[in-house]
């Protein structure tokens, strides 16, 4: 992702994009799509290099000291940009960054970053995108990542954004807000529980009639994709950002 992605048309503000660890390593195309969509919506995007981890995974594993150290370093880096918004497309990262003011109560930079932190889908829904140009003939069910629905209270934006794409038909997914089993690092540390949750999620996916599942978190994408491959389910599991980027020709 370029260090700066200029806004298309009059700038409506500036966002700094958190590229993340898993997202940067395995979903770099989604990061690029996020920056392009934000620019398409009139937002200037800054992407600092050498960001490091936000500290979420260390916090999940109970390593509070490391989580605080990583959070403090990232908050200092992001705060120096002076951006209006701090944006991530990884629900787990976004939920964690929004707790920085509690994790580091005596750090002014951490408090400012927590207040400006937004999920990319929520911000795109708020500022608005141009009308999508390219149709997509998909029947889509939406999995709501725990860290997005419960941690950040973001549920409706993804539905509004995807519903605006010509050709898309949204269908309900039973227990859409119930965990898929990824849960940060629980699929590694609690594999039996994670496997039970995944089977429950896959059963609902199979019953939904969807040919595509939208999930806005890297952990969920990896977990559900692995399960779908193992069960030989003929279904795609895609980040909503990637669907939107195609619809907008980005």
PDB file of C-alpha atoms in Angstrom:
ATOM      1  CA  UNK A   1       0.000   0.000   0.000  1.00  0.00           C
ATOM      2  CA  UNK A   2       1.448   3.424  -0.901  1.00  0.00           C
ATOM      3  CA  UNK A   3       2.431   5.717   1.967  1.00  0.00           C
ATOM      4  CA  UNK A   4      -0.170   8.248   0.789  1.00  0.00           C
ATOM      5  CA  UNK A   5      -3.325   7.658  -1.235  1.00  0.00           C
ATOM      6  CA  UNK A   6      -4.805  10.984  -2.254  1.00  0.00           C
ATOM      7  CA  UNK A   7      -8.547  11.599  -2.077  1.00  0.00           C
ATOM      8  CA  UNK A   8     -10.559  11.693  -5.281  1.00  0.00           C
ATOM      9  CA  UNK A   9     -12.191  15.075  -5.555  1.00  0.00           C
ATOM     10  CA  UNK A  10     -12.371  17.509  -2.638  1.00  0.00           C
ATOM     11  CA  UNK A  11     -10.866  15.954   0.489  1.00  0.00           C
ATOM     12  CA  UNK A  12     -13.352  15.319   3.289  1.00  0.00           C
ATOM     13  CA  UNK A  13     -10.700  14.494   5.851  1.00  0.00           C
ATOM     14  CA  UNK A  14      -7.660  12.347   6.459  1.00  0.00           C
ATOM     15  CA  UNK A  15      -7.491   8.782   7.726  1.00  0.00           C
ATOM     16  CA  UNK A  16      -4.484   6.801   8.878  1.00  0.00           C
ATOM     17  CA  UNK A  17      -4.772   3.124   7.981  1.00  0.00           C
ATOM     18  CA  UNK A  18      -3.688   0.435  10.423  1.00  0.00           C
ATOM     19  CA  UNK A  19      -2.280  -2.319   8.223  1.00  0.00           C
ATOM     20  CA  UNK A  20      -2.129  -4.907  11.016  1.00  0.00           C
ATOM     21  CA  UNK A  21      -0.143  -8.129  11.349  1.00  0.00           C
ATOM     22  CA  UNK A  22      -2.314 -10.886   9.886  1.00  0.00           C
ATOM     23  CA  UNK A  23      -4.024  -8.444   7.524  1.00  0.00           C
ATOM     24  CA  UNK A  24      -0.690  -7.151   6.235  1.00  0.00           C
ATOM     25  CA  UNK A  25       0.777 -10.647   5.822  1.00  0.00           C
ATOM     26  CA  UNK A  26      -2.188 -12.535   4.361  1.00  0.00           C
ATOM     27  CA  UNK A  27      -4.664  -9.888   3.179  1.00  0.00           C
ATOM     28  CA  UNK A  28      -2.482  -7.117   1.780  1.00  0.00           C
ATOM     29  CA  UNK A  29      -4.811  -6.795  -1.221  1.00  0.00           C
ATOM     30  CA  UNK A  30      -7.661  -6.004   1.184  1.00  0.00           C
ATOM     31  CA  UNK A  31      -5.547  -3.287   2.794  1.00  0.00           C
ATOM     32  CA  UNK A  32      -4.925  -1.764  -0.634  1.00  0.00           C
ATOM     33  CA  UNK A  33      -8.626  -2.011  -1.471  1.00  0.00           C
ATOM     34  CA  UNK A  34      -9.451  -0.281   1.818  1.00  0.00           C
ATOM     35  CA  UNK A  35      -7.161   2.639   1.026  1.00  0.00           C
ATOM     36  CA  UNK A  36      -8.589   2.965  -2.491  1.00  0.00           C
ATOM     37  CA  UNK A  37     -12.199   2.870  -1.274  1.00  0.00           C
ATOM     38  CA  UNK A  38     -11.520   5.531   1.344  1.00  0.00           C
ATOM     39  CA  UNK A  39      -9.886   7.703  -1.316  1.00  0.00           C
ATOM     40  CA  UNK A  40     -12.871   7.034  -3.598  1.00  0.00           C
ATOM     41  CA  UNK A  41     -15.078   8.389  -0.803  1.00  0.00           C
ATOM     42  CA  UNK A  42     -13.004  11.597  -0.661  1.00  0.00           C
ATOM     43  CA  UNK A  43     -10.706  10.688   2.215  1.00  0.00           C
ATOM     44  CA  UNK A  44      -6.945  11.193   2.057  1.00  0.00           C
ATOM     45  CA  UNK A  45      -5.230   8.061   3.383  1.00  0.00           C
ATOM     46  CA  UNK A  46      -1.907   7.882   5.219  1.00  0.00           C
ATOM     47  CA  UNK A  47      -0.165   4.516   5.649  1.00  0.00           C
ATOM     48  CA  UNK A  48       2.875   4.736   7.949  1.00  0.00           C
ATOM     49  CA  UNK A  49       5.496   2.019   7.560  1.00  0.00           C
ATOM     50  CA  UNK A  50       6.809  -0.238  10.350  1.00  0.00           C
ATOM     51  CA  UNK A  51       3.583  -0.032  12.330  1.00  0.00           C
ATOM     52  CA  UNK A  52       4.047  -3.223  14.317  1.00  0.00           C
ATOM     53  CA  UNK A  53       1.246  -5.077  16.098  1.00  0.00           C
ATOM     54  CA  UNK A  54      -1.610  -3.229  17.805  1.00  0.00           C
ATOM     55  CA  UNK A  55      -1.237  -5.525  20.834  1.00  0.00           C
ATOM     56  CA  UNK A  56      -4.514  -7.410  20.470  1.00  0.00           C
ATOM     57  CA  UNK A  57      -2.965 -10.865  20.140  1.00  0.00           C
ATOM     58  CA  UNK A  58      -0.693 -10.335  23.145  1.00  0.00           C
ATOM     59  CA  UNK A  59      -3.710  -9.207  25.151  1.00  0.00           C
ATOM     60  CA  UNK A  60      -5.673 -12.305  24.065  1.00  0.00           C
ATOM     61  CA  UNK A  61      -2.815 -14.483  25.313  1.00  0.00           C
ATOM     62  CA  UNK A  62      -2.648 -12.696  28.666  1.00  0.00           C
ATOM     63  CA  UNK A  63       0.646 -10.911  28.044  1.00  0.00           C
ATOM     64  CA  UNK A  64      -0.453  -7.526  29.376  1.00  0.00           C
ATOM     65  CA  UNK A  65       3.004  -5.969  29.456  1.00  0.00           C
ATOM     66  CA  UNK A  66       3.658  -6.724  25.808  1.00  0.00           C
ATOM     67  CA  UNK A  67       0.178  -5.594  24.807  1.00  0.00           C
ATOM     68  CA  UNK A  68       0.709  -2.240  26.509  1.00  0.00           C
ATOM     69  CA  UNK A  69       4.145  -1.791  24.975  1.00  0.00           C
ATOM     70  CA  UNK A  70       2.856  -2.505  21.473  1.00  0.00           C
ATOM     71  CA  UNK A  71      -0.183  -0.283  21.983  1.00  0.00           C
ATOM     72  CA  UNK A  72       1.917   2.624  23.231  1.00  0.00           C
ATOM     73  CA  UNK A  73       4.287   2.399  20.272  1.00  0.00           C
ATOM     74  CA  UNK A  74       1.483   2.250  17.721  1.00  0.00           C
ATOM     75  CA  UNK A  75      -0.501   5.038  19.374  1.00  0.00           C
ATOM     76  CA  UNK A  76       2.540   7.331  19.275  1.00  0.00           C
ATOM     77  CA  UNK A  77       3.130   6.562  15.591  1.00  0.00           C
ATOM     78  CA  UNK A  78      -0.501   7.050  14.573  1.00  0.00           C
ATOM     79  CA  UNK A  79      -1.031  10.162  16.672  1.00  0.00           C
ATOM     80  CA  UNK A  80       1.917  11.868  14.995  1.00  0.00           C
ATOM     81  CA  UNK A  81       0.029  11.826  11.672  1.00  0.00           C
ATOM     82  CA  UNK A  82      -2.674  14.154  13.006  1.00  0.00           C
ATOM     83  CA  UNK A  83      -5.307  12.218  11.020  1.00  0.00           C
ATOM     84  CA  UNK A  84      -9.009  12.758  11.618  1.00  0.00           C
ATOM     85  CA  UNK A  85      -9.705   9.025  11.726  1.00  0.00           C
ATOM     86  CA  UNK A  86      -7.765   5.886  12.607  1.00  0.00           C
ATOM     87  CA  UNK A  87      -9.085   3.120  10.367  1.00  0.00           C
ATOM     88  CA  UNK A  88      -8.715  -0.652  10.249  1.00  0.00           C
ATOM     89  CA  UNK A  89     -10.447  -3.388   8.252  1.00  0.00           C
ATOM     90  CA  UNK A  90      -9.651  -6.038  10.902  1.00  0.00           C
ATOM     91  CA  UNK A  91     -12.426  -6.150  13.488  1.00  0.00           C
ATOM     92  CA  UNK A  92     -10.145  -7.578  16.176  1.00  0.00           C
ATOM     93  CA  UNK A  93      -7.626  -4.769  15.760  1.00  0.00           C
ATOM     94  CA  UNK A  94     -10.335  -2.115  15.685  1.00  0.00           C
ATOM     95  CA  UNK A  95     -11.997  -3.324  18.866  1.00  0.00           C
ATOM     96  CA  UNK A  96      -8.664  -3.428  20.659  1.00  0.00           C
ATOM     97  CA  UNK A  97      -7.518   0.010  19.504  1.00  0.00           C
ATOM     98  CA  UNK A  98     -10.777   1.473  20.791  1.00  0.00           C
ATOM     99  CA  UNK A  99      -9.796   0.256  24.292  1.00  0.00           C
ATOM    100  CA  UNK A 100      -6.445   2.077  24.279  1.00  0.00           C
ATOM    101  CA  UNK A 101      -7.753   4.781  26.616  1.00  0.00           C
ATOM    102  CA  UNK A 102      -8.435   2.063  29.217  1.00  0.00           C
ATOM    103  CA  UNK A 103      -5.307   0.054  28.472  1.00  0.00           C
ATOM    104  CA  UNK A 104      -3.084   3.164  28.706  1.00  0.00           C
ATOM    105  CA  UNK A 105      -5.111   5.658  30.786  1.00  0.00           C
ATOM    106  CA  UNK A 106      -2.161   8.009  31.350  1.00  0.00           C
ATOM    107  CA  UNK A 107      -1.096   8.181  27.695  1.00  0.00           C
ATOM    108  CA  UNK A 108      -2.635  11.205  25.884  1.00  0.00           C
ATOM    109  CA  UNK A 109      -1.796   9.767  22.460  1.00  0.00           C
ATOM    110  CA  UNK A 110      -3.575   6.512  23.311  1.00  0.00           C
ATOM    111  CA  UNK A 111      -6.697   8.402  24.375  1.00  0.00           C
ATOM    112  CA  UNK A 112      -6.746  10.417  21.162  1.00  0.00           C
ATOM    113  CA  UNK A 113      -6.271   7.324  18.992  1.00  0.00           C
ATOM    114  CA  UNK A 114      -9.035   5.410  20.788  1.00  0.00           C
ATOM    115  CA  UNK A 115     -11.440   8.290  20.201  1.00  0.00           C
ATOM    116  CA  UNK A 116     -10.639   8.438  16.471  1.00  0.00           C
ATOM    117  CA  UNK A 117     -10.622   4.686  15.797  1.00  0.00           C
ATOM    118  CA  UNK A 118     -13.206   3.481  13.270  1.00  0.00           C
ATOM    119  CA  UNK A 119     -13.850   0.334  11.313  1.00  0.00           C
ATOM    120  CA  UNK A 120     -13.420   0.976   7.593  1.00  0.00           C
ATOM    121  CA  UNK A 121     -16.953  -0.187   6.793  1.00  0.00           C
ATOM    122  CA  UNK A 122     -18.476   2.091   9.412  1.00  0.00           C
ATOM    123  CA  UNK A 123     -16.595   5.116   8.087  1.00  0.00           C
ATOM    124  CA  UNK A 124     -17.424   4.341   4.444  1.00  0.00           C
ATOM    125  CA  UNK A 125     -21.083   3.998   5.379  1.00  0.00           C
ATOM    126  CA  UNK A 126     -20.964   7.307   7.245  1.00  0.00           C
ATOM    127  CA  UNK A 127     -19.258   9.433   4.586  1.00  0.00           C
ATOM    128  CA  UNK A 128     -20.845   7.631   1.643  1.00  0.00           C
ATOM    129  CA  UNK A 129     -19.517   6.100  -1.553  1.00  0.00           C
ATOM    130  CA  UNK A 130     -20.484   6.907  -5.146  1.00  0.00           C
ATOM    131  CA  UNK A 131     -22.991   4.573  -6.791  1.00  0.00           C
ATOM    132  CA  UNK A 132     -21.316   1.209  -7.582  1.00  0.00           C
ATOM    133  CA  UNK A 133     -20.803   0.712 -11.320  1.00  0.00           C
ATOM    134  CA  UNK A 134     -20.241  -3.023 -11.589  1.00  0.00           C
ATOM    135  CA  UNK A 135     -22.889  -5.624 -10.808  1.00  0.00           C
ATOM    136  CA  UNK A 136     -22.116  -8.792  -8.894  1.00  0.00           C
ATOM    137  CA  UNK A 137     -24.489 -11.718  -9.212  1.00  0.00           C
ATOM    138  CA  UNK A 138     -24.112 -13.109  -5.703  1.00  0.00           C
ATOM    139  CA  UNK A 139     -26.420 -14.315  -2.990  1.00  0.00           C
ATOM    140  CA  UNK A 140     -24.608 -13.099   0.119  1.00  0.00           C
ATOM    141  CA  UNK A 141     -24.977 -13.939   3.792  1.00  0.00           C
ATOM    142  CA  UNK A 142     -23.115 -11.831   6.335  1.00  0.00           C
ATOM    143  CA  UNK A 143     -21.175 -13.265   9.251  1.00  0.00           C
ATOM    144  CA  UNK A 144     -20.820 -10.623  11.971  1.00  0.00           C
ATOM    145  CA  UNK A 145     -17.407 -10.934  13.636  1.00  0.00           C
ATOM    146  CA  UNK A 146     -17.655 -10.787  17.426  1.00  0.00           C
ATOM    147  CA  UNK A 147     -15.159  -7.924  17.620  1.00  0.00           C
ATOM    148  CA  UNK A 148     -17.166  -5.934  15.071  1.00  0.00           C
ATOM    149  CA  UNK A 149     -20.755  -6.574  16.201  1.00  0.00           C
ATOM    150  CA  UNK A 150     -20.220  -6.834  19.947  1.00  0.00           C
ATOM    151  CA  UNK A 151     -16.909  -5.044  20.396  1.00  0.00           C
ATOM    152  CA  UNK A 152     -17.678  -2.043  18.171  1.00  0.00           C
ATOM    153  CA  UNK A 153     -21.439  -2.181  17.692  1.00  0.00           C
ATOM    154  CA  UNK A 154     -21.087  -2.223  13.898  1.00  0.00           C
ATOM    155  CA  UNK A 155     -23.723  -4.353  12.181  1.00  0.00           C
ATOM    156  CA  UNK A 156     -25.813  -2.371   9.696  1.00  0.00           C
ATOM    157  CA  UNK A 157     -23.093  -0.542   7.684  1.00  0.00           C
ATOM    158  CA  UNK A 158     -21.879  -3.659   5.880  1.00  0.00           C
ATOM    159  CA  UNK A 159     -25.445  -4.578   4.966  1.00  0.00           C
ATOM    160  CA  UNK A 160     -26.189  -1.122   3.555  1.00  0.00           C
ATOM    161  CA  UNK A 161     -22.952  -1.013   1.581  1.00  0.00           C
ATOM    162  CA  UNK A 162     -23.353  -4.472   0.052  1.00  0.00           C
ATOM    163  CA  UNK A 163     -27.065  -3.998  -0.654  1.00  0.00           C
ATOM    164  CA  UNK A 164     -26.155  -1.010  -2.853  1.00  0.00           C
ATOM    165  CA  UNK A 165     -24.207  -3.256  -5.260  1.00  0.00           C
ATOM    166  CA  UNK A 166     -26.298  -4.120  -8.343  1.00  0.00           C
ATOM    167  CA  UNK A 167     -27.078  -7.831  -8.577  1.00  0.00           C
ATOM    168  CA  UNK A 168     -26.416  -8.591  -4.911  1.00  0.00           C
ATOM    169  CA  UNK A 169     -29.106 -10.405  -2.938  1.00  0.00           C
ATOM    170  CA  UNK A 170     -28.657 -10.491   0.824  1.00  0.00           C
ATOM    171  CA  UNK A 171     -30.014 -13.465   2.737  1.00  0.00           C
ATOM    172  CA  UNK A 172     -30.072 -13.928   6.504  1.00  0.00           C
ATOM    173  CA  UNK A 173     -27.549 -16.120   8.297  1.00  0.00           C
ATOM    174  CA  UNK A 174     -28.832 -17.764  11.461  1.00  0.00           C
ATOM    175  CA  UNK A 175     -26.797 -16.787  14.535  1.00  0.00           C
ATOM    176  CA  UNK A 176     -24.786 -14.360  12.412  1.00  0.00           C
ATOM    177  CA  UNK A 177     -23.352 -12.741  15.567  1.00  0.00           C
ATOM    178  CA  UNK A 178     -22.290 -16.023  17.199  1.00  0.00           C
ATOM    179  CA  UNK A 179     -18.542 -16.734  17.182  1.00  0.00           C
ATOM    180  CA  UNK A 180     -17.078 -18.806  14.349  1.00  0.00           C
ATOM    181  CA  UNK A 181     -14.423 -20.224  16.674  1.00  0.00           C
ATOM    182  CA  UNK A 182     -11.492 -18.055  15.640  1.00  0.00           C
ATOM    183  CA  UNK A 183     -11.838 -15.621  18.551  1.00  0.00           C
ATOM    184  CA  UNK A 184      -8.414 -14.045  18.279  1.00  0.00           C
ATOM    185  CA  UNK A 185      -6.170 -16.945  19.263  1.00  0.00           C
ATOM    186  CA  UNK A 186      -8.770 -19.346  20.699  1.00  0.00           C
ATOM    187  CA  UNK A 187      -8.691 -21.528  17.595  1.00  0.00           C
ATOM    188  CA  UNK A 188      -5.068 -22.248  18.535  1.00  0.00           C
ATOM    189  CA  UNK A 189      -5.307 -22.408  22.319  1.00  0.00           C
ATOM    190  CA  UNK A 190      -8.797 -23.965  22.593  1.00  0.00           C
ATOM    191  CA  UNK A 191      -9.084 -26.088  19.435  1.00  0.00           C
ATOM    192  CA  UNK A 192     -11.913 -28.342  20.649  1.00  0.00           C
ATOM    193  CA  UNK A 193     -14.187 -25.426  21.525  1.00  0.00           C
ATOM    194  CA  UNK A 194     -13.195 -23.641  18.311  1.00  0.00           C
ATOM    195  CA  UNK A 195     -14.051 -26.726  16.260  1.00  0.00           C
ATOM    196  CA  UNK A 196     -17.524 -26.978  17.827  1.00  0.00           C
ATOM    197  CA  UNK A 197     -18.239 -23.331  17.107  1.00  0.00           C
ATOM    198  CA  UNK A 198     -16.977 -23.681  13.543  1.00  0.00           C
ATOM    199  CA  UNK A 199     -19.218 -26.689  12.845  1.00  0.00           C
ATOM    200  CA  UNK A 200     -22.199 -24.751  14.172  1.00  0.00           C
ATOM    201  CA  UNK A 201     -21.337 -21.799  11.945  1.00  0.00           C
ATOM    202  CA  UNK A 202     -20.808 -23.974   8.856  1.00  0.00           C
ATOM    203  CA  UNK A 203     -24.163 -25.684   9.352  1.00  0.00           C
ATOM    204  CA  UNK A 204     -25.902 -22.314   9.303  1.00  0.00           C
ATOM    205  CA  UNK A 205     -23.889 -21.240   6.262  1.00  0.00           C
ATOM    206  CA  UNK A 206     -24.870 -24.366   4.364  1.00  0.00           C
ATOM    207  CA  UNK A 207     -28.527 -23.778   5.225  1.00  0.00           C
ATOM    208  CA  UNK A 208     -28.482 -20.102   4.215  1.00  0.00           C
ATOM    209  CA  UNK A 209     -28.557 -20.700   0.470  1.00  0.00           C
ATOM    210  CA  UNK A 210     -25.773 -18.159  -0.013  1.00  0.00           C
ATOM    211  CA  UNK A 211     -22.972 -18.662  -2.520  1.00  0.00           C
ATOM    212  CA  UNK A 212     -20.801 -16.110  -0.748  1.00  0.00           C
ATOM    213  CA  UNK A 213     -20.184 -15.242   2.900  1.00  0.00           C
ATOM    214  CA  UNK A 214     -18.963 -11.750   3.800  1.00  0.00           C
ATOM    215  CA  UNK A 215     -16.829 -11.548   6.955  1.00  0.00           C
ATOM    216  CA  UNK A 216     -14.944  -8.407   7.994  1.00  0.00           C
ATOM    217  CA  UNK A 217     -12.131  -9.897  10.063  1.00  0.00           C
ATOM    218  CA  UNK A 218      -8.979 -11.813   9.030  1.00  0.00           C
ATOM    219  CA  UNK A 219      -9.353 -14.438  11.767  1.00  0.00           C
ATOM    220  CA  UNK A 220     -12.935 -15.193  10.768  1.00  0.00           C
ATOM    221  CA  UNK A 221     -11.985 -15.386   7.090  1.00  0.00           C
ATOM    222  CA  UNK A 222      -9.230 -17.905   7.770  1.00  0.00           C
ATOM    223  CA  UNK A 223     -11.328 -19.970  10.189  1.00  0.00           C
ATOM    224  CA  UNK A 224     -14.436 -20.198   8.014  1.00  0.00           C
ATOM    225  CA  UNK A 225     -12.446 -20.748   4.813  1.00  0.00           C
ATOM    226  CA  UNK A 226     -10.592 -23.656   6.413  1.00  0.00           C
ATOM    227  CA  UNK A 227     -13.870 -25.196   7.537  1.00  0.00           C
ATOM    228  CA  UNK A 228     -15.502 -24.724   4.139  1.00  0.00           C
ATOM    229  CA  UNK A 229     -12.556 -26.400   2.411  1.00  0.00           C
ATOM    230  CA  UNK A 230     -12.634 -29.315   4.861  1.00  0.00           C
ATOM    231  CA  UNK A 231     -16.377 -29.800   4.303  1.00  0.00           C
ATOM    232  CA  UNK A 232     -16.091 -29.201   0.554  1.00  0.00           C
ATOM    233  CA  UNK A 233     -18.713 -26.456   0.698  1.00  0.00           C
ATOM    234  CA  UNK A 234     -19.069 -24.695  -2.689  1.00  0.00           C
ATOM    235  CA  UNK A 235     -19.022 -21.230  -1.191  1.00  0.00           C
ATOM    236  CA  UNK A 236     -16.679 -18.219  -1.149  1.00  0.00           C
ATOM    237  CA  UNK A 237     -15.723 -16.426   2.069  1.00  0.00           C
ATOM    238  CA  UNK A 238     -14.696 -12.846   1.298  1.00  0.00           C
ATOM    239  CA  UNK A 239     -14.020  -9.587   3.114  1.00  0.00           C
ATOM    240  CA  UNK A 240     -16.779  -7.034   2.306  1.00  0.00           C
ATOM    241  CA  UNK A 241     -14.075  -4.529   1.390  1.00  0.00           C
ATOM    242  CA  UNK A 242     -12.947  -6.734  -1.498  1.00  0.00           C
ATOM    243  CA  UNK A 243     -16.509  -7.012  -2.807  1.00  0.00           C
ATOM    244  CA  UNK A 244     -16.938  -3.248  -2.639  1.00  0.00           C
ATOM    245  CA  UNK A 245     -13.636  -2.618  -4.410  1.00  0.00           C
ATOM    246  CA  UNK A 246     -14.712  -4.787  -7.353  1.00  0.00           C
ATOM    247  CA  UNK A 247     -18.127  -3.126  -7.475  1.00  0.00           C
ATOM    248  CA  UNK A 248     -16.484   0.304  -7.641  1.00  0.00           C
ATOM    249  CA  UNK A 249     -13.879  -0.724 -10.200  1.00  0.00           C
ATOM    250  CA  UNK A 250     -10.974  -0.338  -7.806  1.00  0.00           C
TER     251      UNK A 250
END
